[in-house]
């Protein structure tokens, strides 16, 4: 890491950068007030900005300037946020709180929450198509990757499999497939698009793709572990919420110890993939350890 | 019209063409079965395919081949269909039937309907970005136009203003603004993108834009008129459904006669705009009369 002393400082600085860009991009939108408020509410609800940070780090790992992926990072955060808004709806997970604050449909109403989600999803494509730092070829590559990662063969597929999985027994294989779609695809987009804009070669893009695959799984298994053993205060949601329904999780399938072991396996694989990805600094390796050990 | 004898034959032929392309594009999608079934159910629910047909007609009006906009037309129909699925949800219009068939959330369930809508919306951008008949510049133009037309400064803005409008008195001006956003933007996209791919000049694109503006209003005022005086059997939904809520309509604001007069004014303006749009055949003029007088 060049300009910061510790990973925590790096994360804080980058989060602030992303937050400013988010506020800026939504405030300049010429949308009806209630809709704008609702979109801004969820976008500003204080997430970790994990996906934008991974994208910036991946870009830097190939010698790129992190500012050149800023707009793409916000577009991705819009997609992530829309998926949370729709996921929280009464017909889906029916959650009243997220990150310690009322969910969008509780703060506003269901119709507004549905439309805010639709609005953020659609606007992410506006934002990329209007980024004048990018060439048309780059825009098309990014839009195609983002739509595939988040659409009915990506994240949306993961969502429906997750809902169906709550009704039946799930194997470790099924669980991995659901997570690779539901959360893994957007993490993969973050890593791959960062590397792409950072100047990675086609071969490097393939290797970094393998890394992204394991990073997505690490993220999810740690999420499941925290749901069993985490600190409610830090996480802003009730511990054990997955236990109250039939949702499959790593600890349920493998036990808590087994889940931790499984995570360590993924971490090893992720680091091996990083080695062959021709990367110039240790940022992504540090972020892997950070994500694997995060406590919220 | 060159190869068909009547407008009705033309419409039937083109609808079939669009329907085949829709089925084809969704069937080849590698999505979970329940999600695919749900998307296909609404996409095949027998709409008039008005927007695709307008796009093809607009393309032909500038000497283009209608087949060159096929994929873009299906992408637009995906956006239109997603908006209907979400609009019908209990938290929105709470409709049980559409085109004489159970709405998506009644046929499947609410969670599936929300995800089918999200899936169709997202996939429309995949479909355009992967259309190998188009250059990258063309893809970016179309994606930018489509995202703007359907997002939080376009159709989604219209949806939220429409919901808010149900609670307060609305003026003719407010009503026009809502409709220009809610239905007009997608109609504009159909016309403008068809002309663009058909080879219209920048000046011609501006004139055709004016035409599209009035065509959108004609479409909506006729919708409102049919809701008062239409044939329930033909429309596949109950007549008078707008009267049962506080929704503003042209007949409520102007009376039935006044609404018909207003429509005639829009038709005149639309035809004037067509004259200065440098068009090679009478297709769009015939479609204007058809839309203005349609009985379902």
mmCIF file of C-alpha atoms in Angstrom, chain A residues 29-32 34-35 39 82 86 89 91-92 110-112 114-115 118-119 121-123 125-126 129-130 136-137 139-140 143-144 147-148 150-153 156-157 159-161 163-164, chain B residues 29-32 34-35 39 82 86 89 91-92 110-112 114-115 118-119 121-123 125-126 129-130 136-137 139-140 143-144 147-148 150-153 156-157 159-161 163-164:
data_model
loop_
_atom_site.group_PDB
_atom_site.id
_atom_site.type_symbol
_atom_site.label_atom_id
_atom_site.label_comp_id
_atom_site.label_asym_id
_atom_site.label_seq_id
_atom_site.Cartn_x
_atom_site.Cartn_y
_atom_site.Cartn_z
ATOM 1 C CA UNK A 29 -30.433 13.160 -10.918
ATOM 2 C CA UNK A 30 -33.585 14.894 -12.187
ATOM 3 C CA UNK A 31 -36.037 12.509 -10.481
ATOM 4 C CA UNK A 32 -39.185 13.103 -8.377
ATOM 5 C CA UNK A 34 -39.882 11.002 -3.010
ATOM 6 C CA UNK A 35 -38.110 8.606 -5.369
ATOM 7 C CA UNK A 39 -32.908 5.859 -3.426
ATOM 8 C CA UNK A 82 -31.351 -2.326 -5.271
ATOM 9 C CA UNK A 86 -36.044 -5.806 -3.012
ATOM 10 C CA UNK A 89 -39.563 -6.595 0.949
ATOM 11 C CA UNK A 91 -42.844 -10.832 -0.068
ATOM 12 C CA UNK A 92 -39.135 -11.718 0.093
ATOM 13 C CA UNK A 110 -43.652 -0.831 -0.327
ATOM 14 C CA UNK A 111 -44.519 0.788 -3.653
ATOM 15 C CA UNK A 112 -41.771 3.369 -3.213
ATOM 16 C CA UNK A 114 -40.078 -1.414 -5.305
ATOM 17 C CA UNK A 115 -39.668 1.652 -7.534
ATOM 18 C CA UNK A 118 -36.104 -0.527 -10.099
ATOM 19 C CA UNK A 119 -34.733 2.999 -10.382
ATOM 20 C CA UNK A 121 -31.009 -0.955 -11.115
ATOM 21 C CA UNK A 122 -31.840 0.943 -14.297
ATOM 22 C CA UNK A 123 -29.772 3.990 -13.449
ATOM 23 C CA UNK A 125 -26.657 1.386 -16.782
ATOM 24 C CA UNK A 126 -27.185 5.102 -17.415
ATOM 25 C CA UNK A 129 -23.125 4.539 -20.529
ATOM 26 C CA UNK A 130 -22.557 8.232 -19.697
ATOM 27 C CA UNK A 136 -17.594 2.673 -26.283
ATOM 28 C CA UNK A 137 -15.887 -0.727 -26.333
ATOM 29 C CA UNK A 139 -18.719 0.585 -21.845
ATOM 30 C CA UNK A 140 -20.144 -2.361 -23.766
ATOM 31 C CA UNK A 143 -22.479 -3.290 -19.293
ATOM 32 C CA UNK A 144 -22.517 -6.824 -20.654
ATOM 33 C CA UNK A 147 -26.032 -7.251 -16.726
ATOM 34 C CA UNK A 148 -24.954 -10.888 -16.852
ATOM 35 C CA UNK A 150 -26.833 -9.259 -11.884
ATOM 36 C CA UNK A 151 -29.579 -10.610 -14.163
ATOM 37 C CA UNK A 152 -31.600 -13.832 -14.470
ATOM 38 C CA UNK A 153 -28.488 -15.930 -15.131
ATOM 39 C CA UNK A 156 -31.462 -12.824 -9.730
ATOM 40 C CA UNK A 157 -31.012 -16.556 -10.380
ATOM 41 C CA UNK A 159 -32.135 -15.046 -5.305
ATOM 42 C CA UNK A 160 -34.768 -17.408 -6.605
ATOM 43 C CA UNK A 161 -32.649 -20.495 -5.859
ATOM 44 C CA UNK A 163 -35.875 -18.798 -1.830
ATOM 45 C CA UNK A 164 -36.496 -22.299 -3.200
ATOM 46 C CA UNK B 29 -31.444 -18.195 -21.334
ATOM 47 C CA UNK B 30 -29.619 -20.312 -18.748
ATOM 48 C CA UNK B 31 -31.851 -19.320 -15.811
ATOM 49 C CA UNK B 32 -33.581 -21.366 -13.067
ATOM 50 C CA UNK B 34 -39.278 -21.192 -12.059
ATOM 51 C CA UNK B 35 -37.780 -17.809 -12.953
ATOM 52 C CA UNK B 39 -40.617 -14.365 -17.248
ATOM 53 C CA UNK B 82 -41.265 -5.921 -16.309
ATOM 54 C CA UNK B 86 -44.244 -4.727 -10.941
ATOM 55 C CA UNK B 89 -48.138 -6.140 -7.530
ATOM 56 C CA UNK B 91 -48.240 -2.918 -3.138
ATOM 57 C CA UNK B 92 -48.788 -1.090 -6.436
ATOM 58 C CA UNK B 110 -45.104 -12.224 -5.201
ATOM 59 C CA UNK B 111 -41.422 -13.004 -4.681
ATOM 60 C CA UNK B 112 -41.202 -14.697 -8.066
ATOM 61 C CA UNK B 114 -40.634 -9.234 -8.218
ATOM 62 C CA UNK B 115 -37.643 -11.294 -9.382
ATOM 63 C CA UNK B 118 -35.945 -7.539 -12.032
ATOM 64 C CA UNK B 119 -34.711 -10.288 -14.333
ATOM 65 C CA UNK B 121 -35.272 -5.402 -16.739
ATOM 66 C CA UNK B 122 -31.655 -6.473 -16.328
ATOM 67 C CA UNK B 123 -31.677 -8.911 -19.215
ATOM 68 C CA UNK B 125 -29.338 -4.677 -21.304
ATOM 69 C CA UNK B 126 -27.647 -8.053 -21.818
ATOM 70 C CA UNK B 129 -24.975 -5.478 -25.395
ATOM 71 C CA UNK B 130 -24.740 -8.927 -27.041
ATOM 72 C CA UNK B 136 -20.212 -0.556 -29.878
ATOM 73 C CA UNK B 137 -21.202 3.060 -30.543
ATOM 74 C CA UNK B 139 -25.021 -0.225 -28.426
ATOM 75 C CA UNK B 140 -23.963 2.608 -26.134
ATOM 76 C CA UNK B 143 -28.435 1.517 -23.842
ATOM 77 C CA UNK B 144 -28.143 5.118 -22.740
ATOM 78 C CA UNK B 147 -31.896 3.373 -19.444
ATOM 79 C CA UNK B 148 -32.857 7.053 -19.431
ATOM 80 C CA UNK B 150 -37.087 3.612 -18.338
ATOM 81 C CA UNK B 151 -35.189 4.714 -15.220
ATOM 82 C CA UNK B 152 -35.746 7.173 -12.358
ATOM 83 C CA UNK B 153 -35.829 10.173 -14.707
ATOM 84 C CA UNK B 156 -40.004 4.934 -12.999
ATOM 85 C CA UNK B 157 -40.464 8.669 -12.327
ATOM 86 C CA UNK B 159 -44.855 5.507 -11.924
ATOM 87 C CA UNK B 160 -44.188 7.299 -8.669
ATOM 88 C CA UNK B 161 -45.868 10.516 -9.853
ATOM 89 C CA UNK B 163 -49.115 6.882 -7.446
ATOM 90 C CA UNK B 164 -48.787 10.283 -5.801
#
